[in-house]
Tab-separated table of C-alpha atoms and ligand atoms in Angstrom:
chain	number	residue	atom	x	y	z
U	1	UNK	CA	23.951	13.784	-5.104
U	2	UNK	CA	21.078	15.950	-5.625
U	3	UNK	CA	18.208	13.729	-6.813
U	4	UNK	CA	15.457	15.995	-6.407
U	5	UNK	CA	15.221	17.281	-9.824
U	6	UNK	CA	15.639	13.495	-11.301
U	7	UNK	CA	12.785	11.515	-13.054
U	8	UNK	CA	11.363	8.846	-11.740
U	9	UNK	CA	13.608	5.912	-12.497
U	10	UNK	CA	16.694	7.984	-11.974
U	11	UNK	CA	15.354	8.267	-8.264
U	12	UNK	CA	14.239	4.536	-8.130
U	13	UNK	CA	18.440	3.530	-8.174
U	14	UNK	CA	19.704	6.968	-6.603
U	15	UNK	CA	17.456	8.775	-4.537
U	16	UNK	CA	18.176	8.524	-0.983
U	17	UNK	CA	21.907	7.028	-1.917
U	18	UNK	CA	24.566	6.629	0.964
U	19	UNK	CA	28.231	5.901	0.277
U	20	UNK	CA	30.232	4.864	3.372
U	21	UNK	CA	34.038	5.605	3.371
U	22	UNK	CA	34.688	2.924	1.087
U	23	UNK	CA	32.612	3.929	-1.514
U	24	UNK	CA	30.551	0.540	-1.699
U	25	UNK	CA	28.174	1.622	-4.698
U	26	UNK	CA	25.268	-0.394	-3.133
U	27	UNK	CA	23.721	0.530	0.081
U	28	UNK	CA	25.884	-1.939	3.106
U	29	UNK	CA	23.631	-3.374	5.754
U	30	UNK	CA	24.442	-2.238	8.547
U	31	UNK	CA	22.998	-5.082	11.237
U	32	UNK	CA	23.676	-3.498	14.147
U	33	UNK	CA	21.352	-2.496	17.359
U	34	UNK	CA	23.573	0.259	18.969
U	35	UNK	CA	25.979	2.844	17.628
U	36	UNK	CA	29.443	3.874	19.782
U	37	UNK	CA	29.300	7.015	21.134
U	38	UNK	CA	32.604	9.061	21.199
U	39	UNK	CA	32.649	9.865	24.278
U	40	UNK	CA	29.813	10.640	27.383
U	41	UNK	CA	28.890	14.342	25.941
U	42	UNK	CA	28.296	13.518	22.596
U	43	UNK	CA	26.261	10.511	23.512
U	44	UNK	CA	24.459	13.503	25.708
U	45	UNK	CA	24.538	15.999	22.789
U	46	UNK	CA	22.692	13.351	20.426
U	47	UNK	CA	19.732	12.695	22.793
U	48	UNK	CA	19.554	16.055	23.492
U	49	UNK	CA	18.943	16.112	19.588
U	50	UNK	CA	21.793	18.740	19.521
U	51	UNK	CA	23.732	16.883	17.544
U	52	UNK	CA	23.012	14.405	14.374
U	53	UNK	CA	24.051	10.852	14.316
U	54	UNK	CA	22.685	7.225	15.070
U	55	UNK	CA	21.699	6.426	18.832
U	56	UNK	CA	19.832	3.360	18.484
U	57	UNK	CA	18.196	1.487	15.299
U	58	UNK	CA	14.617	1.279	16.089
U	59	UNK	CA	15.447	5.234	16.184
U	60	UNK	CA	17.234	5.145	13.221
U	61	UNK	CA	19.693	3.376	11.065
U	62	UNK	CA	21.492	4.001	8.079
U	63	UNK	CA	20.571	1.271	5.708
U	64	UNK	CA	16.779	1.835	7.145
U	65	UNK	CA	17.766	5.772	6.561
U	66	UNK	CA	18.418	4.855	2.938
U	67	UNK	CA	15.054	3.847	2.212
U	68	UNK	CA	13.519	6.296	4.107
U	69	UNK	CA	14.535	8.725	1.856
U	70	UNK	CA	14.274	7.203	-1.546
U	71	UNK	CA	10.413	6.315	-0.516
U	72	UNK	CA	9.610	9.615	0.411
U	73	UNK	CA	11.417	11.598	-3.185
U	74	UNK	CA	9.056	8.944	-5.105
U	75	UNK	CA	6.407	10.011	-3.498
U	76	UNK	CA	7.283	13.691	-3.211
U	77	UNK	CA	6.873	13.549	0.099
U	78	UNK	CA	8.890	15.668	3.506
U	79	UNK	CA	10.340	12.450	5.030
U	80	UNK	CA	9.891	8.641	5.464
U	81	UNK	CA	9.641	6.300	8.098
U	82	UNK	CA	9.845	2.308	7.192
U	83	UNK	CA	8.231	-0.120	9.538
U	84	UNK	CA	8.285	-3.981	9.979
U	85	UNK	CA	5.301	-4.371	7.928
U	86	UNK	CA	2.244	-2.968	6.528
U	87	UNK	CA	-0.037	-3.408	9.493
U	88	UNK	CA	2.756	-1.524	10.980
U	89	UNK	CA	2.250	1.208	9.123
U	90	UNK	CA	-1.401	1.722	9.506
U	91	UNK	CA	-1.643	1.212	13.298
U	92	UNK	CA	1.311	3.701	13.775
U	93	UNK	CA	-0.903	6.022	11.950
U	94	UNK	CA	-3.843	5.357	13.779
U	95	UNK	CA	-2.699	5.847	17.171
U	96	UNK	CA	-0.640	8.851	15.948
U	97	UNK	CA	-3.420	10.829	14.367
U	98	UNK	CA	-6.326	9.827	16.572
U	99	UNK	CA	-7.341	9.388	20.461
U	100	UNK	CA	-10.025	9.057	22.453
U	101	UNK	CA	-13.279	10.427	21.444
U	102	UNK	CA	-12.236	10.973	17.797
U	103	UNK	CA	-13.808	9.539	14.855
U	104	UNK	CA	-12.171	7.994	11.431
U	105	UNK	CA	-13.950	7.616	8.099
U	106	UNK	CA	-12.653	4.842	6.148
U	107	UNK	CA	-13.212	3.585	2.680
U	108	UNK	CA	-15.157	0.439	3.668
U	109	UNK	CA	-13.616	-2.144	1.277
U	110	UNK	CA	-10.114	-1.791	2.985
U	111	UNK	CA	-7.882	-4.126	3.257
U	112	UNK	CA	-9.267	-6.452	6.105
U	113	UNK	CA	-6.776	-6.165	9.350
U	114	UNK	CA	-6.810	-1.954	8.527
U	115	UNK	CA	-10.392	-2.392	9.201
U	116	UNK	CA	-10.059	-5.328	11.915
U	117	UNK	CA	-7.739	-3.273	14.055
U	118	UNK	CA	-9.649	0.071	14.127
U	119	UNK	CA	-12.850	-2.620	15.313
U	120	UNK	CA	-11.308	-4.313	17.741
U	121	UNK	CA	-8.806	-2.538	19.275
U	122	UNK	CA	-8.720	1.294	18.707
U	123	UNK	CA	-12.360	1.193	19.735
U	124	UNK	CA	-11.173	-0.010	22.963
U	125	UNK	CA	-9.399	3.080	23.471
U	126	UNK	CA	-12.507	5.021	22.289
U	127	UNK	CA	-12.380	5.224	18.833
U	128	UNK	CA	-15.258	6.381	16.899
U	129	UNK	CA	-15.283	5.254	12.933
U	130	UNK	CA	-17.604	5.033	10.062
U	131	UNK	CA	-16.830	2.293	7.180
U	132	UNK	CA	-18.318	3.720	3.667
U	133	UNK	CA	-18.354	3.985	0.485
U	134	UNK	CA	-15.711	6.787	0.275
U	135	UNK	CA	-16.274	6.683	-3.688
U	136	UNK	CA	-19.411	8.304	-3.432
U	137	UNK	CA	-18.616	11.679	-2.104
U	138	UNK	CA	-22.019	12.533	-0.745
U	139	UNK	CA	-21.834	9.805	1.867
U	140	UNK	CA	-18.424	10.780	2.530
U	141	UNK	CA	-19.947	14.548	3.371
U	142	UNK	CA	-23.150	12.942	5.051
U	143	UNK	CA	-20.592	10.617	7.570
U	144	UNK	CA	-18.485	13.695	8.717
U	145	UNK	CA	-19.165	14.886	12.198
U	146	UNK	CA	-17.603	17.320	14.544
U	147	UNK	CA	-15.058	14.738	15.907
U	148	UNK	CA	-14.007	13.243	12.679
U	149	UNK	CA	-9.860	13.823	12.511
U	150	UNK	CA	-9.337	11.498	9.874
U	151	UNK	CA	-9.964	10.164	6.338
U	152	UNK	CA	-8.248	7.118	5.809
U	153	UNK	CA	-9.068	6.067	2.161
U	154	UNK	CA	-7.419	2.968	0.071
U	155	UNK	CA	-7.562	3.298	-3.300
U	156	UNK	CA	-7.746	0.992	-5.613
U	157	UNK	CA	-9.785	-0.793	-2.857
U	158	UNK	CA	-8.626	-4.238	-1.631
U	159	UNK	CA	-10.404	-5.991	-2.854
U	160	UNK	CA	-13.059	-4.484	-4.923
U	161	UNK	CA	-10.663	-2.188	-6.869
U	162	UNK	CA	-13.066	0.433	-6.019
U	163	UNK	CA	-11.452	3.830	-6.679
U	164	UNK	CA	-12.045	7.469	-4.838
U	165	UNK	CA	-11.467	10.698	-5.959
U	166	UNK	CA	-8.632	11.485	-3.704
U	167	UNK	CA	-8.215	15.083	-4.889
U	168	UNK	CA	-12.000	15.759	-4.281
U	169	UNK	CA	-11.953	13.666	-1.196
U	170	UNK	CA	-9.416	15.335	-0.017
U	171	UNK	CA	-10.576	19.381	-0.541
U	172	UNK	CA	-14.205	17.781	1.550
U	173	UNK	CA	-12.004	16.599	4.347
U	174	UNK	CA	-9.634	20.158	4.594
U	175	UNK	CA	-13.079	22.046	4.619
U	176	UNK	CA	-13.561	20.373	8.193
U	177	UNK	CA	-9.682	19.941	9.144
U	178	UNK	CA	-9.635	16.481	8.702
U	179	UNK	CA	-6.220	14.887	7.691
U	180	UNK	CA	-6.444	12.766	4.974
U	181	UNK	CA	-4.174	9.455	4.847
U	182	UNK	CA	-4.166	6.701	1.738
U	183	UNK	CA	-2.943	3.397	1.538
U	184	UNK	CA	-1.524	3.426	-1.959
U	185	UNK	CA	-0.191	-0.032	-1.588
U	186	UNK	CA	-2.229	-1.108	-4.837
U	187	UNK	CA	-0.255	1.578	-7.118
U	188	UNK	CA	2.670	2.245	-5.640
U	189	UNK	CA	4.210	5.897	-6.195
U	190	UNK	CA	4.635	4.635	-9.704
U	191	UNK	CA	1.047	4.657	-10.950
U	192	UNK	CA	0.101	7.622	-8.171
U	193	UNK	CA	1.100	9.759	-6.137
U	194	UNK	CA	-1.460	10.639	-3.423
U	195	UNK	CA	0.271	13.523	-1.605
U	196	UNK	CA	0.130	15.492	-5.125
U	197	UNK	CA	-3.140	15.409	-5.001
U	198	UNK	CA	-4.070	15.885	-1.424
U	199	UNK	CA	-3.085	14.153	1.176
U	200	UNK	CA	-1.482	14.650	4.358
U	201	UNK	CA	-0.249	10.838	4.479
U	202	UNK	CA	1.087	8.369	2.312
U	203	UNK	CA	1.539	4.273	3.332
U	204	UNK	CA	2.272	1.214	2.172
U	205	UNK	CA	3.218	-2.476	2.828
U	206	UNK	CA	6.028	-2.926	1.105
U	207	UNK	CA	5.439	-6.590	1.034
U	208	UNK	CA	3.613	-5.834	-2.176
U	209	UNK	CA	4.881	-3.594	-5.607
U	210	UNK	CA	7.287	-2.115	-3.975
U	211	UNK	CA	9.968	-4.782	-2.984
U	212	UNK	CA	8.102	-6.794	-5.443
U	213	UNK	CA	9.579	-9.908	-4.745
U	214	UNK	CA	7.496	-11.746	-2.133
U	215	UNK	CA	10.523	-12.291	0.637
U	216	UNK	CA	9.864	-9.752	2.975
U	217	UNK	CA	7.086	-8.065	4.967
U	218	UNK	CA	7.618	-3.980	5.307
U	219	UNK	CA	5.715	-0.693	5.369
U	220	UNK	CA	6.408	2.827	5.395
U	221	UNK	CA	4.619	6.249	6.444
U	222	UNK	CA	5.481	9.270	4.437
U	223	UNK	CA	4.050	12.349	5.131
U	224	UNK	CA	3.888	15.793	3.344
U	225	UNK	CA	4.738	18.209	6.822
U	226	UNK	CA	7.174	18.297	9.255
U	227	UNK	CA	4.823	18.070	12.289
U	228	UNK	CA	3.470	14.915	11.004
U	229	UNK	CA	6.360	13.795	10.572
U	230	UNK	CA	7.516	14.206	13.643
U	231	UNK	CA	4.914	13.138	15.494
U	232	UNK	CA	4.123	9.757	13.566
U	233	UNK	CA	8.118	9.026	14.343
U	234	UNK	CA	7.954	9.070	17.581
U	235	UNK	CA	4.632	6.934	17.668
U	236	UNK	CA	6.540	4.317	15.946
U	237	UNK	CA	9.638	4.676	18.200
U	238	UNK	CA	7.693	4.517	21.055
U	239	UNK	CA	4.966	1.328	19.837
U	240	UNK	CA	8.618	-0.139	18.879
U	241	UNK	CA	7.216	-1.043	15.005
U	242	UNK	CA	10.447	-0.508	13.061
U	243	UNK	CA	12.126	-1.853	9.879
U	244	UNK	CA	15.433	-4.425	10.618
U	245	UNK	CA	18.250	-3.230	8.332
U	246	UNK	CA	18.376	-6.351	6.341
U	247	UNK	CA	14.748	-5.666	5.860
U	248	UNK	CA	15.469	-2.031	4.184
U	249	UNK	CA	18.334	-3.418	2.419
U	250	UNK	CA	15.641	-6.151	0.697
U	251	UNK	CA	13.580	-2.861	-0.047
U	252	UNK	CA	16.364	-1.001	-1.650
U	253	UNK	CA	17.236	-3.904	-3.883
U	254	UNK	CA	13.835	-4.434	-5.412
U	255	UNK	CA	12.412	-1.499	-5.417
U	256	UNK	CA	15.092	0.043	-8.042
U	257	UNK	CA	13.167	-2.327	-10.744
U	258	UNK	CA	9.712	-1.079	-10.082
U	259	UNK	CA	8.924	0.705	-12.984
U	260	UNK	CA	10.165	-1.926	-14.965
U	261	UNK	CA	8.068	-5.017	-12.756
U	262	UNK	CA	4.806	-2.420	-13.194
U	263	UNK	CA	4.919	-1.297	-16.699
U	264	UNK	CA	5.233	-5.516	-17.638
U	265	UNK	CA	2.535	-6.688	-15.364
U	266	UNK	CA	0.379	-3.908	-16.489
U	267	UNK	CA	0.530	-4.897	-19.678
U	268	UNK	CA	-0.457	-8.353	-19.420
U	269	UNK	CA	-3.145	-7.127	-16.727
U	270	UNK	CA	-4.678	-5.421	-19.773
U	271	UNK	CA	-4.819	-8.650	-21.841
U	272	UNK	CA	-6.112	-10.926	-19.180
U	273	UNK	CA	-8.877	-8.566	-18.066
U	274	UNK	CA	-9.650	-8.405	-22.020
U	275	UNK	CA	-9.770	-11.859	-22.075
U	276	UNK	CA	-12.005	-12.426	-18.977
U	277	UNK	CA	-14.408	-9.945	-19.941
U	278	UNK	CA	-15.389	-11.719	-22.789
U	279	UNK	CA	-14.877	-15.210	-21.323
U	280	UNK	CA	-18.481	-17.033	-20.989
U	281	UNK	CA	-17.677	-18.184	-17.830
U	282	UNK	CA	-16.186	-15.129	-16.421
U	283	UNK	CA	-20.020	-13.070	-14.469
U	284	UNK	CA	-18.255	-9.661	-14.193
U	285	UNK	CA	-14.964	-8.322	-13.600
U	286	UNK	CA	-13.109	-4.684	-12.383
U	287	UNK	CA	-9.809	-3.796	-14.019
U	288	UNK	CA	-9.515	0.211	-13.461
U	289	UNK	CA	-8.121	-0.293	-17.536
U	290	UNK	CA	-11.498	-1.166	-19.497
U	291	UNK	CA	-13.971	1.126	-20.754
U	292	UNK	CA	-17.043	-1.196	-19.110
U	293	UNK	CA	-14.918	-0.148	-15.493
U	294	UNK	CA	-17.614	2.411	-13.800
U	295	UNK	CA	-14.528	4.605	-12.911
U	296	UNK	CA	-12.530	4.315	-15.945
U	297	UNK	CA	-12.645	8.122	-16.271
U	298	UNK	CA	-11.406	9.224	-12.476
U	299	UNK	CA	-8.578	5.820	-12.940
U	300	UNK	CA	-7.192	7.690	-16.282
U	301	UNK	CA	-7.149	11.124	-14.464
U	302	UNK	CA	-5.919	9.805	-11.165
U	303	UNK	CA	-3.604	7.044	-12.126
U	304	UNK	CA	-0.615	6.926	-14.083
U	305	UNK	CA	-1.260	3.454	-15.406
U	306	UNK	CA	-4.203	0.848	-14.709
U	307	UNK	CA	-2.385	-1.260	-12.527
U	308	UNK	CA	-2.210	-5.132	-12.303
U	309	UNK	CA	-4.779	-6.161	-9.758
U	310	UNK	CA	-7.735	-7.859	-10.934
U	311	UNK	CA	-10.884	-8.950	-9.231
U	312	UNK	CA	-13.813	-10.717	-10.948
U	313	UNK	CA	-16.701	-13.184	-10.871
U	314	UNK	CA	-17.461	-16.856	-12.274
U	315	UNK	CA	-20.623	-17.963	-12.958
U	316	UNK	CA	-21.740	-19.867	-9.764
U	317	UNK	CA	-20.199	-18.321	-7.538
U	318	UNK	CA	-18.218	-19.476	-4.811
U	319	UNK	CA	-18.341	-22.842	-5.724
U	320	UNK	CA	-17.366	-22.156	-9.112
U	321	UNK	CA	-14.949	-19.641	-7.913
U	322	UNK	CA	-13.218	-22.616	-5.612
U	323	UNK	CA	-12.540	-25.055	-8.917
U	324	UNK	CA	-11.076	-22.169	-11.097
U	325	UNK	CA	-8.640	-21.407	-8.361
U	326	UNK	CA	-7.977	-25.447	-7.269
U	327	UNK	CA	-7.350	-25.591	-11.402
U	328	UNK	CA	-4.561	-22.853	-12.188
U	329	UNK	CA	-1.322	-24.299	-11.754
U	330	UNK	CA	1.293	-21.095	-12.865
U	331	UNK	CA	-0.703	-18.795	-10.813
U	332	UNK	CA	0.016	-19.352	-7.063
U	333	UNK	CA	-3.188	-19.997	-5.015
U	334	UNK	CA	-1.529	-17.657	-1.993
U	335	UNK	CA	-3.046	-14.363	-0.008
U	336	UNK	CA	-0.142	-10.848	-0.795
U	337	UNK	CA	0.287	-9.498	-4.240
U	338	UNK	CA	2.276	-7.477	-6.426
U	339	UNK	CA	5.127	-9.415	-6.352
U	340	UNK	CA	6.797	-11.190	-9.674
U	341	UNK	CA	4.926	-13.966	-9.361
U	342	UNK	CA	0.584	-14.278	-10.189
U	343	UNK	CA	-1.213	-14.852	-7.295
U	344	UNK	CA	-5.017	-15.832	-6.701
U	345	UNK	CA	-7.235	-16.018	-3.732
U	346	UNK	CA	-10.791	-16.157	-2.402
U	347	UNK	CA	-10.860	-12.677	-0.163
U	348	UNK	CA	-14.335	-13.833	1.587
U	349	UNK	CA	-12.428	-16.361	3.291
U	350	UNK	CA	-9.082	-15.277	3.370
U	351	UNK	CA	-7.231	-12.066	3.304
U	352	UNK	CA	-10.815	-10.330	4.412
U	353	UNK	CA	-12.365	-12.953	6.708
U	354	UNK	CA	-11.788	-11.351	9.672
U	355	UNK	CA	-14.613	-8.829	8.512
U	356	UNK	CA	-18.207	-10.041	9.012
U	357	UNK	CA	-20.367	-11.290	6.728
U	358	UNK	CA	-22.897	-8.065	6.770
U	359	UNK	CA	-19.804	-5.782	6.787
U	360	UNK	CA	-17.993	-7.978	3.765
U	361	UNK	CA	-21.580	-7.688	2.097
U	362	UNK	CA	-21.328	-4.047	2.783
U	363	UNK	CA	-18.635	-3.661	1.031
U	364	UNK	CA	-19.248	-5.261	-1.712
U	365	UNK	CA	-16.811	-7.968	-0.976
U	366	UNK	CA	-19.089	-11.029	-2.381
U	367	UNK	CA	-18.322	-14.715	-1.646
U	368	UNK	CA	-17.754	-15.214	-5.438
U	369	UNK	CA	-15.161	-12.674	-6.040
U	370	UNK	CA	-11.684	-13.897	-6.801
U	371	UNK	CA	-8.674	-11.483	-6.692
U	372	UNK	CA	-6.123	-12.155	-9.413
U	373	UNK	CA	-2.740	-10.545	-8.788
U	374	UNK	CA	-0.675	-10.125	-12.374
U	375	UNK	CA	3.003	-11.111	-12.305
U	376	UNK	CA	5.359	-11.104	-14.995
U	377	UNK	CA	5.161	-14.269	-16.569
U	378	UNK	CA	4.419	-14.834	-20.111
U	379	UNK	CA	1.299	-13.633	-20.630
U	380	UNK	CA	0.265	-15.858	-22.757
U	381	UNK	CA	0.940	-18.760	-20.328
U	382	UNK	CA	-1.057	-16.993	-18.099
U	383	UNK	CA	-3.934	-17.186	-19.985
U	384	UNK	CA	-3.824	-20.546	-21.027
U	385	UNK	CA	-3.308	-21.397	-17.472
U	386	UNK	CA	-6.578	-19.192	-16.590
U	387	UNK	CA	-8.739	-20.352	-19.989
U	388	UNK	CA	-8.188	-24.510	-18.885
U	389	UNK	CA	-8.787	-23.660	-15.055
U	390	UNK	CA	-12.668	-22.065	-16.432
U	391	UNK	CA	-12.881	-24.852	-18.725
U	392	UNK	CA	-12.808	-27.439	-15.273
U	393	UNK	CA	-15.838	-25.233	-14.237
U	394	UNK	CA	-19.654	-27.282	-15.313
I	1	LIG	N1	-2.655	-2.357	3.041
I	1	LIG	C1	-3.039	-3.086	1.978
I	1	LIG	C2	-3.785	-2.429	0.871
I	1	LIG	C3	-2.738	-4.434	1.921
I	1	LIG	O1	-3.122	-5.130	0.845
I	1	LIG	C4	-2.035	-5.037	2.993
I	1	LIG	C5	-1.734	-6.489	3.004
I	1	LIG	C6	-1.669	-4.248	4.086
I	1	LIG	C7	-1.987	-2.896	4.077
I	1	LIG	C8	-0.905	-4.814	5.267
I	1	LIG	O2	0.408	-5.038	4.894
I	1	LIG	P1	1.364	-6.177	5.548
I	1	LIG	O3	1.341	-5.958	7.017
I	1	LIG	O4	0.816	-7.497	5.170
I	1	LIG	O5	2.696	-5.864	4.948
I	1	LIG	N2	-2.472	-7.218	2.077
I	1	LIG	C9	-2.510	-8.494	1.942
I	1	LIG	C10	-3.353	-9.148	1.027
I	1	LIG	O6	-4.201	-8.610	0.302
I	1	LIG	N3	-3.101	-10.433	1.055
I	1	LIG	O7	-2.184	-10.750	2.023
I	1	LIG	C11	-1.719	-9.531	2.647
């Protein structure tokens, strides 16, 4: 079936569809390693890429194929390619689109291990980078220099839910012939759709909105042009970071109710960031959705929806931050997000604590900012749950 022309929940359960010869209407797993050849030329003939067909599943698979292909329509991308996990994902990108002597930009409040990686390993190799505050676009044409390849921007910003203009980031970074890549893990292809607006590259971890569920780890790649394409699959065929089929299967199954999981946990977002703005115990708070949010403007024009990620302050910090999240009991105190489930954590010392202190100051990541992850439970549980966690607060 041609799904091009589909809307966007019509492609969530069709796009990328496969029926094998018995017609099985959902996508089979097919948990294999290796694939027969029928005989010693066509084995040839497929290597010599002058035939199509499976070789090999870190090369490709059909299940894996599946979601390949429905990730890339709903992001109106040129093709996929799903990894085993987020950090997956951004490394393959890394090590396709840079080498030595090169130097990345990257929107400083990334998520942690994006940032830890590039710092601790790439440099090894000889990687230059700049961490900044890709929001303001001045710095971001200040920090350019003539070895910069790459703009590697996540926005919202994990975890300061810190937005950039990708559109105007984007035109800066052609001017110079600078690819432009963004982690759109925090939105999903739901609430935006970077390569519409820009990009080159597109990635996720699918651990989060996408599969929605909290039972697997993925990522995926997509890019907008062949060449990218093409080279950022063979990175990840050569580092050896693919998807397993029962993985992509996982994918395929919760990903069809996306629209559905977003629009609900949206929703309550809205209401809980209402009711923590004008909480007395509650110091400040970003949710891209109210009018006091400093980018409320650019996260209306940019984003199809506000989102359900939350980050805020209590009064007294980290200390006060600590009994608010020992107190809620329906929201899980855990590290991921986007899943069905709330979720709460301390980034300063978890999911970002591999960052120093200086850099996590940088960045605005303060010791008393909690991230709140918006499920879809009843929303009014979830604020009870949250109003007698402040009250435990002196
Ligand atoms: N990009 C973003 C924006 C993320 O939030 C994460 C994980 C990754 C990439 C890496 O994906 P993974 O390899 O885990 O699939 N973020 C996490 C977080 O905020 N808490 O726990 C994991």
């Amino acid at each position: 079936m041609n799904t091009k022309k589909l809307g966007f929940n019509s492609k969530l359960i069709h796009a990328g569809d496969y029926r094998d010869e018995f017609g099985s209407a959902v996508t089979p797993i097919y948990q294999t390693s290796t694939f027969s050849f029928k005989n010693a030329q066509h084995g040839a003939d497929l290597f010599a890429g002058k035939e199509k067909g499976y070789i090999y599943t870190r090369i490709g698979n059909p299940t894996i194929n599946v979601l390949e292909n429905k990730l890339a329509e709903l992001e109106n991308g040129y093709r996929g390619i799903a990894l085993a996990s987020g950090m997956a994902a951004v490394s393959t990108v890394y090590m396709g689109l840079l080498k030595q002597g090169d130097h990345m930009i990257s929107t400083g409040a990334v998520y942690g291990p994006s940032r830890g990686v590039m710092e601790t390993h790439f440099s090894k190799f000889g990687v230059e980078y700049s961490y900044i505050d890709t929001s303001d676009l001045n710095e971001l044409k200040n920090a350019i220099k003539p070895n910069t390849k790459l703009l590697y921007l996540e926005t919202p910003a994990n975890p300061t839910i810190q937005l950039t203009d990708i559109k105007k980031a984007s035109q800066i970074a052609h001017e110079h012939n600078i690819l432009v890549c963004v982690d759109n893990t925090f939105c999903s292809p739901y609430l935006q759709k970077p390569l519409d607006l820009g990009a080159d590259v597109v990635l996720h971890s699918l651990t989060k909105f996408i599969n929605g569920h909290a039972d697997i780890v993925g990522g995926v790649i997509i890019t907008k042009e062949e060449d990218i394409y093409n080279n950022l699959r063979k990175t990840m065929v050569y580092m050896g970071g693919n998807m397993d089929p029962h993985q992509a299967f996982m994918v395929i199954r919760g990903v069809k109710t996306l629209s559905l999981r977003i629009e609900k946990a949206q929703k309550s977002a809205m209401k809980i960031a209402e009711f923590l703005e004008n909480h007395p115990k509650v110091e400040w708070i970003k949710y891209p959705g109210l009018k006091s949010f400093e980018q409320y403007e650019l996260a209306k024009e940019q984003m199809d929806g506000f989102g359900s990620m939350i980050s805020f302050g209590v009064k007294g910090g980290y200390d006060a931050g600590k009994v608010l999240m020992d107190n809620v009991h329906l929201a899980t105190l855990a590290v991921s997000l986007g899943g069905v489930e709330t979720l709460i954590q301390h980034p300063a010392s978890m999911t970002h604590a591999g960052v120093s202190k200086e850099n996590q100051l940088a960045a605005n990541i303060t010791d008393g900012l909690v991230r709140y992850s918006v499920g879809i439970e009843d929303v009014e549980d979830l604020i009870s749950d949250l109003e007698q966690g402040l009250d435990k607060i002196n």
